[in-house]
Structure formats: structure tokens, C-alpha cells
Short mmCIF file of C-alpha atoms and ligand atoms in Angstrom, two decimals:
data_model
loop_
_atom_site.label_atom_id
_atom_site.label_comp_id
_atom_site.label_asym_id
_atom_site.label_seq_id
_atom_site.Cartn_x
_atom_site.Cartn_y
_atom_site.Cartn_z
CA UNK L 103 144.33 83.03 118.12
CA UNK L 104 143.35 82.69 121.77
CA UNK L 105 143.08 85.72 124.02
CA UNK L 106 142.97 84.94 127.70
CA UNK L 107 142.61 87.57 130.44
CA UNK L 108 145.38 87.42 133.03
CA UNK L 109 143.88 89.52 135.83
CA UNK L 110 140.62 91.26 136.73
CA UNK L 111 141.50 94.82 135.81
CA UNK L 112 143.95 94.52 132.92
CA UNK L 113 146.28 92.21 131.04
CA UNK L 114 145.69 89.38 128.60
CA UNK L 115 147.84 86.71 127.01
CA UNK L 116 147.58 86.27 123.27
CA UNK L 117 148.34 82.72 122.13
CA UNK L 118 148.83 81.23 118.72
CA UNK L 119 150.47 84.31 117.25
CA UNK L 120 153.91 84.75 115.75
CA UNK L 121 154.41 88.50 115.99
CA UNK L 122 156.84 88.45 113.07
CA UNK L 123 154.15 87.45 110.64
CA UNK L 124 150.85 89.01 111.75
CA UNK L 125 148.79 89.98 108.71
CA UNK L 126 145.51 90.88 110.34
CA UNK L 127 145.88 92.96 113.49
CA UNK L 128 142.18 93.60 114.09
CA UNK L 129 141.73 91.13 116.93
CA UNK L 130 145.00 92.13 118.61
CA UNK L 131 144.05 95.80 118.33
CA UNK L 132 140.69 95.14 120.00
CA UNK L 133 142.40 93.16 122.75
CA UNK L 134 144.97 95.93 123.25
CA UNK L 135 142.21 98.48 123.84
CA UNK L 136 140.22 96.13 126.04
CA UNK L 137 143.02 94.74 128.24
CA UNK L 138 145.63 97.56 128.05
CA UNK L 139 148.54 95.09 128.43
CA UNK L 140 149.13 92.16 126.07
CA UNK L 141 151.63 89.34 126.59
CA UNK L 142 152.95 87.11 123.81
CA UNK L 143 155.10 84.14 124.84
CA UNK L 144 157.84 82.27 122.93
CA UNK L 145 158.61 84.94 120.35
CA UNK L 146 161.88 85.18 118.43
CA UNK L 147 162.37 88.82 117.73
CA UNK L 148 165.25 90.66 116.10
CA UNK L 149 165.52 94.44 116.43
CA UNK L 150 164.05 94.94 112.94
CA UNK L 151 161.06 92.80 113.96
CA UNK L 152 160.51 94.87 117.07
CA UNK L 153 160.55 98.01 114.94
CA UNK L 154 158.06 96.49 112.54
CA UNK L 155 155.70 95.36 115.30
CA UNK L 156 155.91 98.77 116.96
CA UNK L 157 155.20 100.45 113.62
CA UNK L 158 151.79 98.83 113.60
CA UNK L 159 150.83 101.11 116.51
CA UNK L 160 152.46 104.25 115.14
CA UNK L 161 155.74 106.08 114.65
CA UNK L 162 158.57 105.22 117.05
CA UNK L 163 159.84 107.86 119.44
CA UNK L 164 163.22 108.39 121.03
CA UNK L 165 163.50 107.92 124.73
CA UNK L 166 164.94 111.27 125.80
CA UNK L 167 168.55 111.29 126.99
CA UNK L 168 169.18 107.72 125.86
CA UNK L 169 171.06 106.32 122.87
CA UNK L 170 169.53 103.41 121.00
CA UNK L 171 171.08 100.28 119.57
CA UNK L 172 173.57 100.63 116.76
CA UNK L 173 171.53 100.81 113.56
CA UNK L 174 168.28 100.94 115.56
CA UNK L 175 168.20 104.32 117.29
CA UNK L 176 164.64 103.83 118.52
CA UNK L 177 165.41 100.59 120.37
CA UNK L 178 167.27 100.71 123.61
CA UNK L 179 168.34 98.04 126.02
CA UNK L 180 166.84 98.05 129.48
CA UNK L 181 169.61 96.25 131.28
CA UNK L 182 170.58 95.53 134.81
CA UNK L 183 174.04 94.03 135.09
CA UNK L 184 174.97 91.63 137.84
CA UNK L 185 176.81 94.17 139.99
CA UNK L 186 174.37 97.03 139.48
CA UNK L 187 171.96 98.00 142.19
CA UNK L 188 169.85 100.30 140.01
CA UNK L 189 166.90 98.82 138.16
CA UNK L 190 165.47 101.06 135.42
CA UNK L 191 161.76 101.63 135.88
CA UNK L 192 161.77 100.64 139.54
CA UNK L 193 158.95 102.95 140.55
CA UNK L 194 155.34 103.31 139.49
CA UNK L 195 155.02 105.48 136.40
CA UNK L 196 153.61 106.01 132.96
CA UNK L 197 156.41 106.59 130.45
CA UNK L 198 157.95 110.04 129.93
CA UNK L 199 154.93 112.12 130.87
CA UNK L 200 157.17 115.20 130.79
CA UNK L 201 156.89 115.10 126.98
CA UNK L 202 154.24 117.18 125.23
CA UNK L 203 153.12 113.99 123.51
CA UNK L 204 153.82 111.10 125.87
CA UNK L 205 154.05 107.67 124.24
CA UNK L 206 151.00 105.75 123.16
CA UNK L 207 152.53 102.34 123.74
CA UNK L 208 155.70 100.60 124.88
CA UNK L 209 156.93 97.20 123.66
CA UNK L 210 159.42 95.14 125.66
CA UNK L 211 161.11 91.92 124.53
CA UNK L 212 162.85 89.65 127.04
CA UNK L 213 166.39 88.71 126.00
CA UNK L 214 167.69 87.67 129.38
CA UNK L 215 165.69 87.10 132.55
CA UNK L 216 166.81 86.34 136.10
CA UNK L 217 166.22 82.81 137.43
CA UNK L 218 163.51 84.27 139.62
CA UNK L 219 162.06 87.74 140.12
CA UNK L 220 162.41 90.77 137.85
CA UNK L 221 158.65 90.89 137.24
CA UNK L 222 156.86 93.95 135.88
CA UNK L 223 153.71 95.18 137.60
CA UNK L 224 150.97 97.04 135.74
CA UNK L 225 148.09 99.02 137.17
CA UNK L 226 144.94 100.18 135.43
CA UNK L 227 144.46 103.93 135.41
CA UNK L 228 140.87 103.39 134.26
CA UNK L 229 140.19 101.36 137.40
CA UNK L 230 141.92 104.03 139.49
CA UNK L 231 139.64 106.73 138.09
CA UNK L 232 136.51 104.59 138.31
CA UNK L 233 137.20 103.87 141.98
CA UNK L 234 137.30 107.53 143.00
CA UNK L 235 134.30 108.91 144.85
CA UNK L 236 132.05 111.40 143.10
CA UNK L 237 133.43 114.17 145.32
CA UNK L 238 137.05 113.33 144.50
CA UNK L 239 136.29 113.11 140.79
CA UNK L 240 134.78 116.59 140.91
CA UNK L 241 137.98 117.79 142.59
CA UNK L 242 140.49 116.14 140.22
CA UNK L 243 138.59 116.38 136.90
CA UNK L 244 139.69 119.97 136.19
CA UNK L 245 143.27 119.63 137.54
CA UNK L 246 146.33 119.94 135.32
CA UNK L 247 149.60 118.27 136.33
CA UNK L 248 152.98 119.95 135.79
CA UNK L 249 155.54 117.36 134.66
CA UNK L 250 159.29 117.83 134.45
CA UNK L 251 162.16 115.56 133.42
CA UNK L 252 164.41 116.59 136.29
CA UNK L 253 164.40 113.00 137.59
CA UNK L 254 167.86 111.43 137.77
CA UNK L 255 168.32 108.10 135.97
CA UNK L 256 171.45 105.98 136.31
CA UNK L 257 172.41 102.38 135.68
CA UNK L 258 171.95 99.90 132.85
CA UNK L 259 174.52 98.43 130.49
CA UNK L 260 174.50 100.45 127.34
CA UNK L 261 172.66 103.60 127.64
CA UNK L 262 170.97 104.04 130.95
CA UNK L 263 174.14 105.36 132.57
CA UNK L 264 172.90 108.78 131.61
CA UNK L 265 171.78 111.41 134.03
CA UNK L 266 168.51 112.92 133.00
CA UNK L 267 168.61 116.67 133.21
CA UNK L 268 172.30 117.16 132.58
CA UNK L 269 173.48 114.79 129.85
CA UNK L 270 173.12 115.37 126.15
CA UNK L 271 173.30 112.35 123.92
CA UNK L 272 174.89 112.82 120.53
CA UNK L 273 172.57 112.60 117.60
CA UNK L 274 169.50 112.60 119.82
CA UNK L 275 167.36 115.46 120.99
CA UNK L 276 169.47 118.00 122.76
CA UNK L 277 167.16 119.36 125.38
CA UNK L 278 168.40 119.57 128.96
CA UNK L 279 165.02 119.24 130.41
CA UNK L 280 161.46 118.64 129.26
CA UNK L 281 158.36 120.18 130.76
CA UNK L 282 154.75 119.44 129.95
CA UNK L 283 151.38 120.13 131.48
CA UNK L 284 148.74 117.43 131.17
CA UNK L 285 145.25 116.86 132.51
CA UNK L 286 145.25 114.74 135.64
CA UNK L 287 142.22 112.95 134.20
CA UNK L 288 142.63 112.14 130.53
CA UNK L 289 140.16 110.69 128.08
CA UNK L 290 141.54 107.80 126.09
CA UNK L 291 141.35 108.85 122.42
CA UNK L 292 140.21 105.42 121.25
CA UNK L 293 138.09 103.95 124.05
CA UNK L 294 136.65 107.25 125.32
CA UNK L 295 137.23 106.06 128.91
CA UNK L 296 138.62 108.34 131.59
CA UNK L 297 141.94 107.46 133.22
CA UNK L 298 143.87 108.98 136.08
CA UNK L 299 147.07 110.33 134.54
CA UNK L 300 149.58 111.23 137.22
CA UNK L 301 152.65 109.83 135.48
CA UNK L 302 155.41 109.58 138.03
CA UNK L 303 155.64 110.77 141.63
CA UNK L 304 158.90 112.62 141.03
CA UNK L 305 158.27 114.04 137.58
CA UNK L 306 154.74 115.30 138.27
CA UNK L 307 155.70 118.02 140.69
CA UNK L 308 152.50 119.98 141.27
CA UNK L 309 149.15 121.01 139.90
CA UNK L 310 148.88 124.07 137.69
CA UNK L 311 148.26 127.23 139.73
CA UNK L 312 149.11 125.43 142.95
CA UNK L 313 152.37 125.20 144.90
CA UNK L 314 154.31 121.98 145.35
CA UNK L 315 153.42 121.99 149.06
CA UNK L 316 149.73 122.38 148.26
CA UNK L 317 149.80 119.72 145.54
CA UNK L 318 151.92 117.03 147.19
CA UNK L 319 149.38 115.54 149.61
CA UNK L 320 146.77 115.06 146.88
CA UNK L 321 149.37 113.81 144.38
CA UNK L 322 150.63 111.30 146.92
CA UNK L 323 147.08 110.15 147.54
CA UNK L 324 146.44 109.73 143.80
CA UNK L 325 149.65 107.69 143.35
CA UNK L 326 148.82 105.39 146.23
CA UNK L 327 145.26 105.09 144.96
CA UNK L 328 146.47 104.30 141.40
CA UNK L 329 148.41 101.21 142.36
CA UNK L 330 146.07 99.29 144.63
CA UNK L 331 146.47 95.49 144.47
CA UNK L 332 142.91 95.05 143.15
CA UNK L 333 143.77 96.75 139.85
CA UNK L 334 147.15 95.15 139.11
CA UNK L 335 148.57 92.56 136.75
CA UNK L 336 152.01 91.12 137.58
CA UNK L 337 153.95 89.80 134.61
CA UNK L 338 156.47 87.05 135.41
CA UNK L 339 158.89 87.16 132.52
CA UNK L 340 160.15 84.24 130.50
CA UNK L 341 162.72 84.41 127.73
CA UNK L 342 161.07 85.30 124.45
CA UNK L 343 158.16 87.21 125.99
CA UNK L 344 156.94 90.32 124.24
CA UNK L 345 154.81 92.69 126.26
CA UNK L 346 152.99 95.68 124.83
CA UNK L 347 151.20 98.16 127.02
CA UNK L 348 149.04 101.21 126.58
CA UNK L 349 150.69 104.15 128.32
CA UNK L 350 147.49 106.18 128.10
CA UNK L 351 145.69 104.10 130.71
CA UNK L 352 148.29 102.16 132.71
CA UNK L 353 151.23 102.61 135.04
CA UNK L 354 154.03 100.09 135.50
CA UNK L 355 156.80 99.15 137.91
CA UNK L 356 159.88 97.01 137.21
CA UNK L 357 160.48 95.01 140.39
CA UNK L 358 164.09 94.76 141.54
CA UNK L 359 164.20 91.66 143.68
CA UNK L 360 166.82 89.62 141.80
CA UNK L 361 170.00 90.79 143.52
CA UNK L 362 173.20 90.04 141.60
CA UNK L 363 171.52 88.64 138.49
CA UNK L 364 171.26 90.12 135.02
CA UNK L 365 168.09 91.17 133.26
CA UNK L 366 168.04 92.44 129.67
CA UNK L 367 165.15 93.68 127.55
CA UNK L 368 164.87 95.40 124.20
CA UNK L 369 162.41 98.21 124.23
CA UNK L 370 160.69 100.40 121.66
CA UNK L 371 158.27 103.22 122.37
CA UNK L 372 155.50 104.45 120.09
CA UNK L 373 154.67 108.13 119.74
CA UNK L 374 151.43 109.35 121.30
CA UNK L 375 149.28 112.45 121.07
CA UNK L 376 148.80 115.34 123.48
CA UNK L 377 146.58 114.07 126.33
CA UNK L 378 143.14 115.70 126.63
C1 LIG K 259 160.19 100.49 132.10
O1 LIG K 259 159.93 100.68 130.92
O2 LIG K 259 159.89 101.29 132.96
C2 LIG K 259 160.91 99.20 132.48
C3 LIG K 259 159.99 98.05 132.47
C4 LIG K 259 160.71 96.79 132.78
O3 LIG K 259 161.93 96.72 132.57
O4 LIG K 259 160.06 95.85 133.22
#
């Protein structure tokens, strides 16, 4: 197994591994905690394999408001069809931070990629926290973010045509809306490192005990600060890539620069714990 860093702040490629038949995960686990995003090229993954790989990290969780694949309710397709202008995940975020226990990890497998473009960007929330001044850390350390699922999501072939906040998906959780309060600075439960945890500019509405108007300027600053080019890895997808990322210390952004082309990924999300 060869593990090669892909950027300064985060991201590594793992070579010489067939994810369908890993017996000893120790080195991959260490790399996952060290690099936060791992890329595996040339994999041949069926939905049951993706479930099995995800299970190494923990129990799968449903993506709220979305129906999974037939027979695999925890896997959903992240699809942009040719004619669609919406690209799921096309803004900087950490996944579903409006849940009480936001996901630990997300795994994405490339089934169809555009001829060019459709990259995913990742930023390190450790680097974002580390780069704050002492004064700013003192200000944000005690803050709690209020997160809500009122964001609207549309687009995607199978199941991303849903509208978050109003649609109920049969057989899935039936909540209209999710709300959760999380520390703006969280401590990673395994590495012990501090990470800025602001989630998503639209779903993190304000700080606890502060109005939206009072919170917005600082939130906007923290978002801009979290995604500086110096702390980013850009993944250029190829068919057969599997990416796994740590939602506890990263944000990501699915770039939509591929016009009328199709992009199709299978995705599974792994349950996390309440951030502290
Ligand atoms: C997402 O999970 O936000 C989408 C990532 C991607 O499709 O690149």
C-alpha cells in the first residue's frame, strides 16, 4: 500500500488497495485521520461493496428527505442529468449539520464523470481554525451555531428532486425540518484537534443567543476564512474513483462547470456523534 499526500493541508491517494477485499484497515484508518480525505482510483464497486466499505467506519445513516437505491436505502445517487442546471452540493458545506449527530464520513463512488470538470473541492477545517488569530479564537471558541434544514434542494435524477423542508419521503424519516445546535469550534473525537464547524452558509443561520443580523457578518467571515485556497484539495474525478472524507474536519464543494454533461455518483454516509 502506498499513501501519497495530494495537497498541503489535506487529501491523500491510497494506491495498491482493492477496497472490496481490505482485511487490515489499520493503515487506511491512520491515513484517514491524518489526511481527512482519501482517494482510491480504479475501483469496481457494487452497491453492496459500498455498504460494506462504509460499515468499516460505522453504521450508515439516511440522508434526510432522500430515497435511496432500490434494495439499498442508505445509498443514493448524486446525479446531474444533461439538461439539469442544478448540481447537488454546489456550495461549501459539511454534510447535514442540521442533524443532532451529523455524519462522521461520506463515501462517493464515480459511476459517470463529465469529459472535463465536475471536480470536488475539499477544505480543511483544522487549518481554518489554526489560522485564526488568538483574539478571534477567544471570540469563536464559546459560540454555538444554530443549524436548520430549511435549505431548498432540487435536481438530480432519482431522488434529489425533493424539496427539503416540505417533502416527506415514504419509508424514510418523516420530519419536515431538522434543527440542531453545535459548537462552532468542535474537537475531533479521534485526533483531539480543533476544527471550525460552520457547516453551511444557509443552514447555519445564527449563533445561539444572538440574532441573525448580529451573527451574519461573523458567520460570513468564518465561511470565507474556511475555504481559502491554501487549505484546499481539488479532486479531479475519474471513473472508478472512491473518495472518503471526514465530515468532522472538512468542508466540500461540488463544482458545476460541465454544462450539458452528465455526472453520476453513488454515495453512502456514515453516522457520527454529537459534536463537542
Ligand atoms: C456532496 O456530497 O455534497 C456532493 C459531492 C459531489 O458530488 O462531488
